[in-house]
Every structure is written in structure tokens, then in C-alpha cells.
Coordinates of C-alpha atoms in Angstrom, one line a residue:
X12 CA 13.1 -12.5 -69.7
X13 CA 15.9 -10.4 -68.1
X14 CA 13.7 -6.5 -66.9
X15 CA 15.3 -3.6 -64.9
X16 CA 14.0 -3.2 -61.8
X17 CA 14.9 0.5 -61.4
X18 CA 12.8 1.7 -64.1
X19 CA 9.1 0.7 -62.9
X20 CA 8.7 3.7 -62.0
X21 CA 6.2 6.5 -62.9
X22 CA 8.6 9.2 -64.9
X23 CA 7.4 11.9 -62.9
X24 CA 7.8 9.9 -59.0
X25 CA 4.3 10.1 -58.2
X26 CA 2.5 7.2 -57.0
X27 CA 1.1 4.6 -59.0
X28 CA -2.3 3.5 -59.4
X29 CA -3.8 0.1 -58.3
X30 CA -3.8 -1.0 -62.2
X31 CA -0.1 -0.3 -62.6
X32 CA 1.0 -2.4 -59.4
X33 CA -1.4 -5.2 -60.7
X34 CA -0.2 -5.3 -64.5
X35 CA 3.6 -5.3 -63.3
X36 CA 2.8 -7.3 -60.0
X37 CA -0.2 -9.5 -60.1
X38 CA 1.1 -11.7 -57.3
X39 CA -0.1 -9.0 -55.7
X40 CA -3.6 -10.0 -56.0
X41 CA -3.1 -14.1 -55.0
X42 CA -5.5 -14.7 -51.8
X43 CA -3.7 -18.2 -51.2
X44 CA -0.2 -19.7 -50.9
X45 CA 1.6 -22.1 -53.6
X46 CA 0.0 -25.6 -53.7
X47 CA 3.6 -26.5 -53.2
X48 CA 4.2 -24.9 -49.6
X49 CA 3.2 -27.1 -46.3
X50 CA 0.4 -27.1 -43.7
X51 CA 2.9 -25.2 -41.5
X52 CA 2.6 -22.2 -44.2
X53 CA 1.1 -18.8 -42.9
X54 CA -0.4 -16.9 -45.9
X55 CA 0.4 -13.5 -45.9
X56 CA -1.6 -11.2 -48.5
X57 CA 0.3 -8.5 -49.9
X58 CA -2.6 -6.4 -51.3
X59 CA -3.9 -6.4 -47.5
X60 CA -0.3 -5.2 -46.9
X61 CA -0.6 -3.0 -49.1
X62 CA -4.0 -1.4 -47.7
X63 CA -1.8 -1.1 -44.2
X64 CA 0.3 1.1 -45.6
X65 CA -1.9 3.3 -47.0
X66 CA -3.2 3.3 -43.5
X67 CA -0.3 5.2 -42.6
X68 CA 0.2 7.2 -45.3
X69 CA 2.8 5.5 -47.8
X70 CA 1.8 5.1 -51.2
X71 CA 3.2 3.2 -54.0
X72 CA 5.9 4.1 -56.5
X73 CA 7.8 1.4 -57.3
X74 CA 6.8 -2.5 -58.2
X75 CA 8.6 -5.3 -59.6
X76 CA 8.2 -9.0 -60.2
X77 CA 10.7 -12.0 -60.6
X78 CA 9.5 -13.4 -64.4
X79 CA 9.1 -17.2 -64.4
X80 CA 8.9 -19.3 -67.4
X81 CA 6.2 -21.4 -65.9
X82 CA 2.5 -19.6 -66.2
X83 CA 1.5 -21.4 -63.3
X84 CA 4.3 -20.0 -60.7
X85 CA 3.7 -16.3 -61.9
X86 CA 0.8 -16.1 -58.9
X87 CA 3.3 -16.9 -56.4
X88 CA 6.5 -14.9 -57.7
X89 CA 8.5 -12.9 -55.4
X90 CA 7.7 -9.3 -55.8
X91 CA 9.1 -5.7 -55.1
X92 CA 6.8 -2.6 -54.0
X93 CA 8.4 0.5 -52.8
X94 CA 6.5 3.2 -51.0
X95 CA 6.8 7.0 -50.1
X96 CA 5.1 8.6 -47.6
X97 CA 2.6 11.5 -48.5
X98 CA 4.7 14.2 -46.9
X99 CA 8.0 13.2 -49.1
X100 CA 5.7 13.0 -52.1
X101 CA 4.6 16.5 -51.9
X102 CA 7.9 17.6 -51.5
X103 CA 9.6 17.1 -55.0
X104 CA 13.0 19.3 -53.7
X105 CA 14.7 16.6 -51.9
X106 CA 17.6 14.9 -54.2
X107 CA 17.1 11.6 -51.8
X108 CA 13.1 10.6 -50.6
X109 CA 12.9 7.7 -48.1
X110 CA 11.0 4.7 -49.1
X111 CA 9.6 1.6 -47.2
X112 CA 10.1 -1.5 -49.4
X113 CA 7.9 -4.3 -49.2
X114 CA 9.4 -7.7 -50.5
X115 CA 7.4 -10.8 -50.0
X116 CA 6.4 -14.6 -52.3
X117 CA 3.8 -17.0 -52.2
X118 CA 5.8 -20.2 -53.0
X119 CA 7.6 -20.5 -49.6
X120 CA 11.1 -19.2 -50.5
X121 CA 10.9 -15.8 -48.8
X122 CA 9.8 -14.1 -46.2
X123 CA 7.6 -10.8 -46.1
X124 CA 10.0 -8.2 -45.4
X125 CA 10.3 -4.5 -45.2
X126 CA 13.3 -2.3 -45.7
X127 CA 14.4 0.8 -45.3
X128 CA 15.1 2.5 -48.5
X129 CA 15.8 5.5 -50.4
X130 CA 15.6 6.8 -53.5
X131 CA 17.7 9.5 -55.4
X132 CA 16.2 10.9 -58.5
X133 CA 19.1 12.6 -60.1
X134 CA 19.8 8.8 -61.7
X135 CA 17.0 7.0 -60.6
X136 CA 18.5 4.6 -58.4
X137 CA 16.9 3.0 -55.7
X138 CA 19.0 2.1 -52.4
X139 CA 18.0 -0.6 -49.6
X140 CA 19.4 0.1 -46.7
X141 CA 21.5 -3.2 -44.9
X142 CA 22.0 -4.0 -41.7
X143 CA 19.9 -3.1 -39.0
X144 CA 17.3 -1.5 -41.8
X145 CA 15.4 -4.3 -42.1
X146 CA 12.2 -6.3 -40.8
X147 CA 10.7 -9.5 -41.6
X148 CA 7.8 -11.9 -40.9
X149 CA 7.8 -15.8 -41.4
X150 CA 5.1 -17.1 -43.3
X151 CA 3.6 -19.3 -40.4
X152 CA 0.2 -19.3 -38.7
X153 CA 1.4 -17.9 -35.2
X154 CA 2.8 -14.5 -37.0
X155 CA 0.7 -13.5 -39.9
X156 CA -1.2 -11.0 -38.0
X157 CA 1.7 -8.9 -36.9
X158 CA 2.5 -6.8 -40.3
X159 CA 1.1 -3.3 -38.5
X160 CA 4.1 -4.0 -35.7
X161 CA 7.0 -4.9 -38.9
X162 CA 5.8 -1.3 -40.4
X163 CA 6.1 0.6 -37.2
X164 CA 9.3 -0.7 -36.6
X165 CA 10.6 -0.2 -40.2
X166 CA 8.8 3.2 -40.6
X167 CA 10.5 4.2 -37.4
X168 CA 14.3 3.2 -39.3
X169 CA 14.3 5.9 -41.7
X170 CA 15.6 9.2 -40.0
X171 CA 18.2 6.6 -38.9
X172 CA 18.8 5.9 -42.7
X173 CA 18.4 9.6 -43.5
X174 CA 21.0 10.7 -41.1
X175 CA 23.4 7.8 -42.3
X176 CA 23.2 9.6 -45.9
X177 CA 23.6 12.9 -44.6
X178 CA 26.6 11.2 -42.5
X179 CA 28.0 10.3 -46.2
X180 CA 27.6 13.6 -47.6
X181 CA 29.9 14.8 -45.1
X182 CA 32.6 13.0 -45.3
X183 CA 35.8 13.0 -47.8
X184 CA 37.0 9.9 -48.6
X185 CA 39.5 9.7 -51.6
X186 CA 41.8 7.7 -49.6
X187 CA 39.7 4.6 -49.4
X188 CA 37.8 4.6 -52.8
X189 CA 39.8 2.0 -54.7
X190 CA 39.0 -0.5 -51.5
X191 CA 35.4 0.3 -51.7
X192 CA 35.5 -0.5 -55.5
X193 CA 37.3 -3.5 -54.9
X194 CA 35.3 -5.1 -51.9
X195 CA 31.9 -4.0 -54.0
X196 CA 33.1 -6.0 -57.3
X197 CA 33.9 -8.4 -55.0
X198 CA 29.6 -9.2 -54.0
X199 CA 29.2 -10.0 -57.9
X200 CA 32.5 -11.4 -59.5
X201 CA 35.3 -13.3 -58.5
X202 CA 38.5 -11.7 -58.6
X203 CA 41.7 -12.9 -61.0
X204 CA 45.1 -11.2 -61.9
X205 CA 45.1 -12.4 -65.3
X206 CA 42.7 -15.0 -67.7
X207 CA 44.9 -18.4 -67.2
X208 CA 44.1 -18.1 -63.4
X209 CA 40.2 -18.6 -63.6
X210 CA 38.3 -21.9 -64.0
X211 CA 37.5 -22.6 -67.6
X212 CA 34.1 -20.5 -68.2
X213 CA 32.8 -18.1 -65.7
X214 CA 32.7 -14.2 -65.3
X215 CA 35.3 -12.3 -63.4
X216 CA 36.7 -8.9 -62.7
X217 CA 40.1 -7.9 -62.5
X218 CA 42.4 -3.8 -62.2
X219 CA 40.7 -3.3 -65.2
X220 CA 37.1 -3.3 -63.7
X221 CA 37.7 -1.0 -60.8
X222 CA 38.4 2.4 -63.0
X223 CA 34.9 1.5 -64.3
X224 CA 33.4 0.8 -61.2
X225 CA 34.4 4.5 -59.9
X226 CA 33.4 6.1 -63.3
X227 CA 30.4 9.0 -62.9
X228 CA 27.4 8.9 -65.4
X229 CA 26.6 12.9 -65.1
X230 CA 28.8 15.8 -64.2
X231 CA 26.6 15.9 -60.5
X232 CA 28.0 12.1 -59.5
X233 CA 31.3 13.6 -59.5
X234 CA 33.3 14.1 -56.4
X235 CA 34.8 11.9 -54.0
X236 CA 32.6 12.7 -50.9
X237 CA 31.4 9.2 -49.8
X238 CA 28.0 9.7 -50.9
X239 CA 28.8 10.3 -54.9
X240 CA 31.6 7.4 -54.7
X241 CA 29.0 4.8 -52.7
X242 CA 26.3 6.1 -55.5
X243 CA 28.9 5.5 -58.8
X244 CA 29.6 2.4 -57.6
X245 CA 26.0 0.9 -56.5
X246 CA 24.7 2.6 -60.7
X247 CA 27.7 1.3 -62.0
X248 CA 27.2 -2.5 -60.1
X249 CA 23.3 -2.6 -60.6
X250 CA 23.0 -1.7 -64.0
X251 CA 26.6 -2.8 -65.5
X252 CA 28.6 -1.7 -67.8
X253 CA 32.4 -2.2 -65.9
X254 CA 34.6 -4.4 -67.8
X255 CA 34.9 -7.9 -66.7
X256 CA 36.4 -10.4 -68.5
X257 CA 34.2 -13.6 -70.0
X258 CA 33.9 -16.6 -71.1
X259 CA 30.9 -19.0 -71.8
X260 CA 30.3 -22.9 -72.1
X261 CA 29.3 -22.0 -76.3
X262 CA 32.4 -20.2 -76.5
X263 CA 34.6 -22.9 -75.0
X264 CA 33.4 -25.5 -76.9
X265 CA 34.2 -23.5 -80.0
X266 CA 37.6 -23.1 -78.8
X267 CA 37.1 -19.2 -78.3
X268 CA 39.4 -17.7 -75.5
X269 CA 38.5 -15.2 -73.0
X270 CA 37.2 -11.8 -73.9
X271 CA 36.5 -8.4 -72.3
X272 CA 32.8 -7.7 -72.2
X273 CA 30.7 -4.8 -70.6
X274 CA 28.7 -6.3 -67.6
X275 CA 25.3 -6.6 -67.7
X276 CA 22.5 -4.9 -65.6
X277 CA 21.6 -7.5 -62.4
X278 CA 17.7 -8.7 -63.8
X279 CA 17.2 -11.2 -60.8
X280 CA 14.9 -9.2 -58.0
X281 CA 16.9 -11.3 -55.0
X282 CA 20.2 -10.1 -56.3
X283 CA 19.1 -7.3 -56.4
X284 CA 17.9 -6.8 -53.0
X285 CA 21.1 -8.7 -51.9
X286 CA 23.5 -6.2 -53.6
X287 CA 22.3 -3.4 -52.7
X288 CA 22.1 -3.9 -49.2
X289 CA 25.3 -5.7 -48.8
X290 CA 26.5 -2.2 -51.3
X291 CA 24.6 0.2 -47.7
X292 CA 26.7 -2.1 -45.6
X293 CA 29.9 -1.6 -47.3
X294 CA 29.6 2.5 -47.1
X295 CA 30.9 2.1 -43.1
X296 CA 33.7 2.1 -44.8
X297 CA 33.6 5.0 -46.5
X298 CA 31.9 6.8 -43.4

């Protein structure tokens, strides 16, 4: 069942309670690794995570899980938790709050990572920071006791972060905005000039897409510092909409052609860690 991950969030940002992260995340609660993972696998318990964090002050605000369609997986799933620090959650002025994002599985696919993120309410969208904002542990035996040294070191990334948005802010950048576009379509959909150029079924974008790409959703998102353009796109890529042209396996085999279709919103918690930080590393070039 497809869900969004931006909106598992409390409507007015403040943290969540223990029973919120556990009804939307109960991997978090799973005190041993898939039956399916080797000897070689290090457990690494997200609720004790969890507790670490609160050590240092972050508290929840944002949690996600992958669905499955197996019962019996939904203990291992990969989940999303994003935290704020207590200082950035008593201050509700700031149009961007840092967040530390804590990613991690049970079933041996993933690593526990952290990430630098961020967090801008006037549309809700949650940013994870790319290269060089990220941290990870391997689930092995030798390393599951270092989590305290991955939050130092993430924790440590955000002013870095901070000053890269600021950096953004700053900077006009009409001139490279249809590039941008282009090379963000281009981490979802393949690119065609014209439908008889694609395979046979399949999802693509085309000159058509990129006007939507660049389209604001509120009077504030206009502009074309690189901040508001790297924010239009990243809403406009994460939760759809844009114009891309379609066609299905159904709709081939009843002889249909290819249509036009508004994008859907990315539902798959990987791909959605993927895009967005390949989306941070992309804004160099706006910067």
C-alpha cells in the first residue's frame, strides 16, 4: 500500500510520543535480526538508538516504515525516524530546522545510517542532505557498539548543512534552472524526444515535464534564488504531479497508445532517501 512519507508528522512539528513512532514504526521495537540474515549479522536495535539520541537531546518528529505484504517481514522492515534537537524545537521561527535522520532494517539489506537533514515547514518537505552528510554502520559483530561515535560525527554535519542552505539563499541562478530540472527528472525517468523513441511500456519524461518540474505550489516558492528552484523541484519530484508520458503492460495488451499522465508521489522509503539526497547533490550546481 503506496503511503507518503512526508506527512508522518505531528501537524504542529512537535515531537512525537513513543506510541506514535511504534504504531507507524514497530520495527522499532524488534530485539533480534531476520531469521533470514547470517551468523556474520550484527544486530543493531533501533529503540536503543533511539534512547542515544535522546541522550543528546534530539527527539523524534518524523517516522516512516517500508509496508510489506508479508506479516512476517513487517518486524524487520526498513524504517525512517527524523529527529530535532530540543533547542530547534523550541524555536518555531526558523523556516528551515535541522534534523538527524536515522534509517536502518533488520532483514540484512541496509545499513544503520544517519543523515543530515532539514526540514522546511512552509510545505512540509523534508530534505536529506547528500554527499559528505552522511554516516553509517554495518550490521556486524565488531561495530555494533559504535552508534554514540556515527551521532557525534553526523550531529557535528549540520552547521555545514545549515550554511550550504544559507549558501543557496544567496545565490541567483535563473541561468541554470532548466539544467537543474533536466538533470533532477533525469534520477527518476528516462528521457525521450517523442513517444515512438521509448521501449514499448515504461514511464518517461520529455520538454513537456520540465515547465512542471519548475512550477511553485504557493506564492513564497517563487523566485529563482537557488534555494526556491532546488525546493520546487525536490516538492515537485517527491510528491509528483509533472507530466510524463505512460504506458503500462494492461494498456499495451489492449492496444492503447501512450498517454500523458500526472506523476505519482515516490511511496518507496529507499527512493526516497535516494532522491532526495542525489536532489542536495545536484544543488552544487545551482550554488
Amino acid at each position: 500500500m503506496p503511503f507518503d512519507v512526508i506527512y508522518q508528522r505531528n501537524e504542529n512539528q512537535t515531537a512525537l510520543s513513543f506510541d506514535e513512532i511504534i504504531e507507524a514504526c514497530p520495527a522499532v521495537l524488534t530485539e533480534t535480526a531476520s531469521p533470514e540474515t547470517s551468523g556474520k549479522y550484527g544486530f543493531v536495535n533501533t529503540f536503543q538508538a533511539m534512547e542515544v539520541l535522546g541522550d543528546f537531546g534530539f527527539r523524534p518528529v518524523n517516522k516512516a516504515q517500508q509496508p510489506s505484504r508479508n506479516p512476517a517481514n513487517k518486524p524487520f522492515a526498513m524504517h525512517m525516524i527524523s529527529f530535532a534537537h530540543d533547542d530547534d524545537l523550541r524555536n518555531p521561527y526558523n523556516e528551515t530546522r535541522p534534523e538527524i535522520i536515522l534509517y536502518n532494517s533488520h532483514d540484512g539489506k541496509s545499513a544503520l545510517k544517519l543523515f543530515a537533514g532539514a526540514y522546511r515547514f512552509i510545505c512540509s518537505n523534508g530534505i536529506v542532505a547528500g554527499d559528505g552528510f552522511q554516516s553509517k554502520m554495518r550490521h556486524s559483530k565488531k561495530t555494533a557498539n559504535g552508534f554514540e561515535k556515527l551521532l557525534t560525527d553526523t550531529a557535528e554535519s549540520l552547521p555545514r548543512m545549515m550554511q550550504r542552505i544559507a549558501t543557496l539563499q544567496e545565490t541567483e541562478t535563473a541561468a541554470n534552472v532548466l539544467d537543474f530540472a533536466y538533470n533532477a527528472a533525469k534520477l527518476r525517468w528516462e528521457h525521450v524526444h517523442a513517444p515512438n523513441e521509448q521501449p514499448e511500456t515504461g514511464t518517461f519524461f520529455n520538454t513537456q515535464t520540465l515547465p512542471d518540474l519548475q512550477g511553485a505550489r504557493r506564492y513564497d516558492d517563487q523566485g529563482t534564488n537557488a534555494w526556491r528552484v532546488f525546493n520546487r523541484v525536490q516538492e515537485n519530484i517527491m510528491r509528483g504531479g509533472p507530466r510524463i508520458l505512460s504506458r503500462s503492460e494492461k494498456a499495451k495488451e489492449k492496444g492503447l497508445d501512450w498517454k500523458y499522465r500526472k506523476a505519482k508521489a515516490v511511496s518507496s522509503l529507499p527512493e526516497t532517501i535516494r532522491l532526495n539526497r542525489e536532489l542536495w547533490d545536484l544543488s552544487n550546481a545551482l550554488a
